[in-house]
CSV table of N, CA and C in Angstrom, one decimal:
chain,number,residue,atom,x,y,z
A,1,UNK,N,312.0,241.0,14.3
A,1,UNK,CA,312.9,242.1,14.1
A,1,UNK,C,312.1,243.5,14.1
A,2,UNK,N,310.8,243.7,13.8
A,2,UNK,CA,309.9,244.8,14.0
A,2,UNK,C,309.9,244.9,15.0
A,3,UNK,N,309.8,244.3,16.3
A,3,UNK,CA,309.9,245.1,17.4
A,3,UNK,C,311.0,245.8,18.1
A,4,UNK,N,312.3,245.4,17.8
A,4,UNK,CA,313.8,245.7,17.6
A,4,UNK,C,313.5,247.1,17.0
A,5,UNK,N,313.4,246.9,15.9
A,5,UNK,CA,313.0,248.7,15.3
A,5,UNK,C,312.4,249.6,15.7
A,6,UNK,N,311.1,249.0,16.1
A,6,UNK,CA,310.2,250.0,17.2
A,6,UNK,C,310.8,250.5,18.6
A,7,UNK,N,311.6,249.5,19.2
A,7,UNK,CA,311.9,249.8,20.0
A,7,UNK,C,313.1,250.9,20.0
A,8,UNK,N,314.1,251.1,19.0
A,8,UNK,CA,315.1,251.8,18.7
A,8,UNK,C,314.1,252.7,18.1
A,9,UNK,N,313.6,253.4,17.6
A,9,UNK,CA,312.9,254.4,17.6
A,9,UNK,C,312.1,254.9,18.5
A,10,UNK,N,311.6,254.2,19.7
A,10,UNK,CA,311.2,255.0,20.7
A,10,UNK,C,311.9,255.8,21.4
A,11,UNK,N,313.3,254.9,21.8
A,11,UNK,CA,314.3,255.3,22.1
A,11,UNK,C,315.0,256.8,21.6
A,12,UNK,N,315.1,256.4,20.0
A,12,UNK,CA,315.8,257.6,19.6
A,12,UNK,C,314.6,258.8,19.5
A,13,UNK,N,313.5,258.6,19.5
A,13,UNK,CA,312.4,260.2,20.0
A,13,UNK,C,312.7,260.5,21.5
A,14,UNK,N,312.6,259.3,22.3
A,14,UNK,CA,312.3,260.1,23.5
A,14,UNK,C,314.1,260.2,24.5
A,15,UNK,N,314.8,260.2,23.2
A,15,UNK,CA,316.3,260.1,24.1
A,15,UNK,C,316.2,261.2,25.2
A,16,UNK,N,316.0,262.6,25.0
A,16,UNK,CA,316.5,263.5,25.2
A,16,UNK,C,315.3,263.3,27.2
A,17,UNK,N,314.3,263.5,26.8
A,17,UNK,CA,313.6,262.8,27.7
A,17,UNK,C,313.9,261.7,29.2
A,18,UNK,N,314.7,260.9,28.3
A,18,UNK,CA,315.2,259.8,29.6
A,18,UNK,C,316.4,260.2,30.0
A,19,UNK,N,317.5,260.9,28.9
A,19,UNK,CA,318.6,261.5,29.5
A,19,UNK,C,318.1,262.8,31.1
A,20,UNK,N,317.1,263.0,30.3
A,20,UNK,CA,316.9,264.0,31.7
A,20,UNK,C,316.4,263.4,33.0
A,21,UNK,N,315.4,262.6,33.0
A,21,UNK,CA,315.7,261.7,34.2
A,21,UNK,C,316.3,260.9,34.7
A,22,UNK,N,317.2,260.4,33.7
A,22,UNK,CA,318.7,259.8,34.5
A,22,UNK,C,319.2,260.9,35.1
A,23,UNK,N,319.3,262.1,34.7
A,23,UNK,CA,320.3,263.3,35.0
A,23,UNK,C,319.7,264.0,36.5
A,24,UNK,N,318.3,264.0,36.3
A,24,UNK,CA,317.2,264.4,37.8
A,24,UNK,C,317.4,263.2,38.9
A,25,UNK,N,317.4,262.0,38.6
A,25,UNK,CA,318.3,260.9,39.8
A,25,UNK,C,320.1,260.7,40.2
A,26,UNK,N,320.2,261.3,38.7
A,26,UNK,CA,321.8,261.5,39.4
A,26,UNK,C,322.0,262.6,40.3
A,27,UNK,N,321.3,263.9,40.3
A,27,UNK,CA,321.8,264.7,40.6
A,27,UNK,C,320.8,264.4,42.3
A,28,UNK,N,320.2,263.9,43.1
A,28,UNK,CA,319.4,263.6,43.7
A,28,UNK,C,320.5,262.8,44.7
A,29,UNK,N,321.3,263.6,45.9
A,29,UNK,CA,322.2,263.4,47.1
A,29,UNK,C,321.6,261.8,47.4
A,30,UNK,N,322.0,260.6,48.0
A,30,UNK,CA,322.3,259.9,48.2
A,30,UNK,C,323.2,258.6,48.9
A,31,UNK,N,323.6,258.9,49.6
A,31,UNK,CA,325.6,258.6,50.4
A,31,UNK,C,324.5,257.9,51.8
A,32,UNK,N,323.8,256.4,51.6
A,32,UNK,CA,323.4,255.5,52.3
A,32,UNK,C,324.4,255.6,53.9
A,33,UNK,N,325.7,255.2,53.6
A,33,UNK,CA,326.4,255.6,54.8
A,33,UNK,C,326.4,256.4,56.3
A,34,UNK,N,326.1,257.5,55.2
A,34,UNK,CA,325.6,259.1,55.8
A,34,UNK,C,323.9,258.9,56.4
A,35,UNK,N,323.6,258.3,55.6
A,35,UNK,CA,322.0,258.4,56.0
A,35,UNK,C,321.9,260.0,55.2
A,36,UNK,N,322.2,260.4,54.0
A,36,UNK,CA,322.0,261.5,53.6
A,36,UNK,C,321.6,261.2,52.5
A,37,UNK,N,320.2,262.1,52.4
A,37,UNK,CA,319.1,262.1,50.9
A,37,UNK,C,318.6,260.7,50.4
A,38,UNK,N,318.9,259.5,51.4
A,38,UNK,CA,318.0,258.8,50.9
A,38,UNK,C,316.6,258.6,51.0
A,39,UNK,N,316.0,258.9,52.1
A,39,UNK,CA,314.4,259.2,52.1
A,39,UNK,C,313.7,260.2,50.7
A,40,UNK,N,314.9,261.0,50.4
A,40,UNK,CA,314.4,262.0,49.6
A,40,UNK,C,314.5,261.3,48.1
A,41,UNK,N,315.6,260.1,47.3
A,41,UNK,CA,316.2,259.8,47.1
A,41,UNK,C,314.9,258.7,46.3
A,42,UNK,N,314.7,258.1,47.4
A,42,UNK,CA,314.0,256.7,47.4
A,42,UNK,C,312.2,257.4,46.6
A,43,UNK,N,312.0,258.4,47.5
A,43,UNK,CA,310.3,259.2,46.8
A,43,UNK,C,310.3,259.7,45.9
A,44,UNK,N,312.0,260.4,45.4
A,44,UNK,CA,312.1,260.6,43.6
A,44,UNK,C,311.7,259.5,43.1
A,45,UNK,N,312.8,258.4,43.4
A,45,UNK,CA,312.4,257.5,42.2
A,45,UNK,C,311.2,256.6,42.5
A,46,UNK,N,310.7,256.6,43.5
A,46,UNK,CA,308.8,255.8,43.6
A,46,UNK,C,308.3,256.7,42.8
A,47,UNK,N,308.0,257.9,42.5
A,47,UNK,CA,307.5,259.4,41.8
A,47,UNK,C,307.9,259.1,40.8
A,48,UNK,N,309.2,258.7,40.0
A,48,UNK,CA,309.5,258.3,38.5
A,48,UNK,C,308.8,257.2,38.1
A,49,UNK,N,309.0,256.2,38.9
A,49,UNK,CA,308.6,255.0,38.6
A,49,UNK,C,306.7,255.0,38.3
A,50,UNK,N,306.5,255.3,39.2
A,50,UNK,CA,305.4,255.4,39.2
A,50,UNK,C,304.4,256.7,37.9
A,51,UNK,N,305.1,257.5,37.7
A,51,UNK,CA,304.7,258.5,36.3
A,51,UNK,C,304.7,257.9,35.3
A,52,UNK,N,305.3,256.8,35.1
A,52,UNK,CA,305.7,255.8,33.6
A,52,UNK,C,304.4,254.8,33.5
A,53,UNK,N,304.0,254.5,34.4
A,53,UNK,CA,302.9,254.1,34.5
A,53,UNK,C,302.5,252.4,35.6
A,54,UNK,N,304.1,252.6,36.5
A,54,UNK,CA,304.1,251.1,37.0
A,54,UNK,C,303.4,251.1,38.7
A,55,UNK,N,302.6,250.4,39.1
A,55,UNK,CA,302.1,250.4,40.4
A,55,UNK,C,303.8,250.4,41.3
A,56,UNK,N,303.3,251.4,41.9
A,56,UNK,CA,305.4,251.4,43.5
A,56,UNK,C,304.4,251.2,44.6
A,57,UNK,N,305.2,251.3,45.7
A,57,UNK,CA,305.1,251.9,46.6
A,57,UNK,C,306.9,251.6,47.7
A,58,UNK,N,306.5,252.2,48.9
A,58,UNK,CA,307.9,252.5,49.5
A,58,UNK,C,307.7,251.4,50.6
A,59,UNK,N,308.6,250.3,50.9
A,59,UNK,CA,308.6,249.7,52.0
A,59,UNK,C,309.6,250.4,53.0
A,60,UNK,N,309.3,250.4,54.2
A,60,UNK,CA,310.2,250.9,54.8
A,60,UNK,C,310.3,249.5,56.0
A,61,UNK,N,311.8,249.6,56.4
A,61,UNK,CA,312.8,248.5,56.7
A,61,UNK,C,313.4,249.0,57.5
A,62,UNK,N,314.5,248.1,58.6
A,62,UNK,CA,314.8,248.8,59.9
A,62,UNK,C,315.9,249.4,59.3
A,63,UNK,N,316.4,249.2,57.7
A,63,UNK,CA,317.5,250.5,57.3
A,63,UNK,C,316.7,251.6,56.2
A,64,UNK,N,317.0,251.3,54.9
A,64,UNK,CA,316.5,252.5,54.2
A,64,UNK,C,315.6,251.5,53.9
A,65,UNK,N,314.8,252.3,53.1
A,65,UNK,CA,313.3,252.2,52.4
A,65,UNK,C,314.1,251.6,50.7
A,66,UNK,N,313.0,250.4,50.8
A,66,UNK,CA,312.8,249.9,49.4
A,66,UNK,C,311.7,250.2,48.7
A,67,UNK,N,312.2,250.6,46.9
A,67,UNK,CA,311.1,250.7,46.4
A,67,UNK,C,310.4,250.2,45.8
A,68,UNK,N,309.8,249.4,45.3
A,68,UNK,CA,309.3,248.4,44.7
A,68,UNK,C,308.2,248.9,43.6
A,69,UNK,N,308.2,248.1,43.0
A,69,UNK,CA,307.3,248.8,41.5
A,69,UNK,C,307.1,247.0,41.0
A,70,UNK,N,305.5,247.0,40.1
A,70,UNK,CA,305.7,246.0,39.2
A,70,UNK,C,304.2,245.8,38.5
A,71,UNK,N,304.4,245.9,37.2
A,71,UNK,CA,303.3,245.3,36.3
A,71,UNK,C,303.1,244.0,36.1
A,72,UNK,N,301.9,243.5,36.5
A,72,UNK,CA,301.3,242.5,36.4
A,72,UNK,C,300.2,242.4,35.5
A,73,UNK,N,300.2,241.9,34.1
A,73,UNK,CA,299.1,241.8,33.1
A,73,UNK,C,298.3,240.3,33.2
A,74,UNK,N,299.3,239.6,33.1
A,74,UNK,CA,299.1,238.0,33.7
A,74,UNK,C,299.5,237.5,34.7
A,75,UNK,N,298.8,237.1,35.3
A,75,UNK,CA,300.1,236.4,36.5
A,75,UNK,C,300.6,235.1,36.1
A,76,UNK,N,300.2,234.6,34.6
A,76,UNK,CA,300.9,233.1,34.3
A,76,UNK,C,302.0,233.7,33.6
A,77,UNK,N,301.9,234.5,32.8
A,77,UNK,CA,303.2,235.6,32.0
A,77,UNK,C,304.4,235.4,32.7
A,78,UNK,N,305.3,235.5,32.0
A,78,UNK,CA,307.1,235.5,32.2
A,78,UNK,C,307.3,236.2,33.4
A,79,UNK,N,308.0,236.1,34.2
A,79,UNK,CA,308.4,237.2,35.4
A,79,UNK,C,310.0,237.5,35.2
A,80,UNK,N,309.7,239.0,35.0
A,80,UNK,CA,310.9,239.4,34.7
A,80,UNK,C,311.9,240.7,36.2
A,81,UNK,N,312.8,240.3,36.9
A,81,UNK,CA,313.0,240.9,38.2
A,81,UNK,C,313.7,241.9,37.8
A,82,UNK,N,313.9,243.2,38.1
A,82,UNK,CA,314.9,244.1,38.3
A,82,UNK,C,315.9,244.8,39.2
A,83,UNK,N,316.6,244.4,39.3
A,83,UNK,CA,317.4,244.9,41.3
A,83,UNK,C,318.6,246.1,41.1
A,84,UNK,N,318.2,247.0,41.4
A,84,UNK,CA,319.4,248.2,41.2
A,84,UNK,C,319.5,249.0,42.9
A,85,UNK,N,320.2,249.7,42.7
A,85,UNK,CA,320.3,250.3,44.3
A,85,UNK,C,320.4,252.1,43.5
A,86,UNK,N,319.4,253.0,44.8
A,86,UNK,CA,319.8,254.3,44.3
A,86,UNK,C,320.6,254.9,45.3
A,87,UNK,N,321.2,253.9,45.8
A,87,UNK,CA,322.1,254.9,46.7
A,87,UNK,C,323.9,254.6,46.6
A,88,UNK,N,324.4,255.6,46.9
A,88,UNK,CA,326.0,255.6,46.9
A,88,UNK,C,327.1,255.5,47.4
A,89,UNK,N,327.8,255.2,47.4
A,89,UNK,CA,329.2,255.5,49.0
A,89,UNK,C,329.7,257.1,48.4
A,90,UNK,N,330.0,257.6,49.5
A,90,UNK,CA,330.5,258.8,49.9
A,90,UNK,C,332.0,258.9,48.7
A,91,UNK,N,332.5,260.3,48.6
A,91,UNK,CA,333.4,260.5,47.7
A,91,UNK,C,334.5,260.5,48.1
A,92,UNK,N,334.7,260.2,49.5
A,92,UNK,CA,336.3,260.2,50.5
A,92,UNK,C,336.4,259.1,50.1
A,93,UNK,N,338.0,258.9,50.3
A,93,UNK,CA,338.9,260.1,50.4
A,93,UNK,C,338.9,260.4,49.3
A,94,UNK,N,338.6,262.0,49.3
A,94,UNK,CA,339.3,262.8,47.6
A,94,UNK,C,341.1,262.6,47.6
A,95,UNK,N,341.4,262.7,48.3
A,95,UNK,CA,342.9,263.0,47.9
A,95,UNK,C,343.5,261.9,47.9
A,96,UNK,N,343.1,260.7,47.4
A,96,UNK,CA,343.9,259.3,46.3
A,96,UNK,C,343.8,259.6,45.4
């Protein structure tokens, strides 16, 4: 349960902190569709990822570029996967 604690108190010091980098990737154009801001999109978050302290790099693919990140302390250690997408569909149609 100590680490539960610790971990909610990291949290609640560095709230203000990760709200703002959520808020610097939200605000970061990305509409895959379009082929708009994802190159730019994908090297923000390699650049976040990578400041935190995790080895990235950018694969690039005959569509967009994946980013990949991952700490390895053990390699017999738990493997734990992450899969999120930073890109978005377009806002059309506005007028529904």
């Amino acid at each position: 349960m100590d680490e539960l604690n610790t971990l909610e108190k990291i949290v609640e010091t560095k709230e203000k902190e990760y709200l703002q980098s959520l808020f610097t990737l939200l605000r970061q154009e990305s509409i895959s569709t379009q082929n708009v801001g994802i190159a730019e999109c994908a090297e923000l978050l390699q650049n976040m990822i990578h400041e935190i302290g995790i080895h990235t790099r950018l694969i690039e693919t005959d569509g967009h570029p994946v980013v990949y990140g991952e700490i390895i302390t053990d390699p017999n250690d738990f493997t734990l996967l992450i899969y999120g997408h930073y890109d978005v569909q377009p806002p059309e149609p506005l007028h529904k």
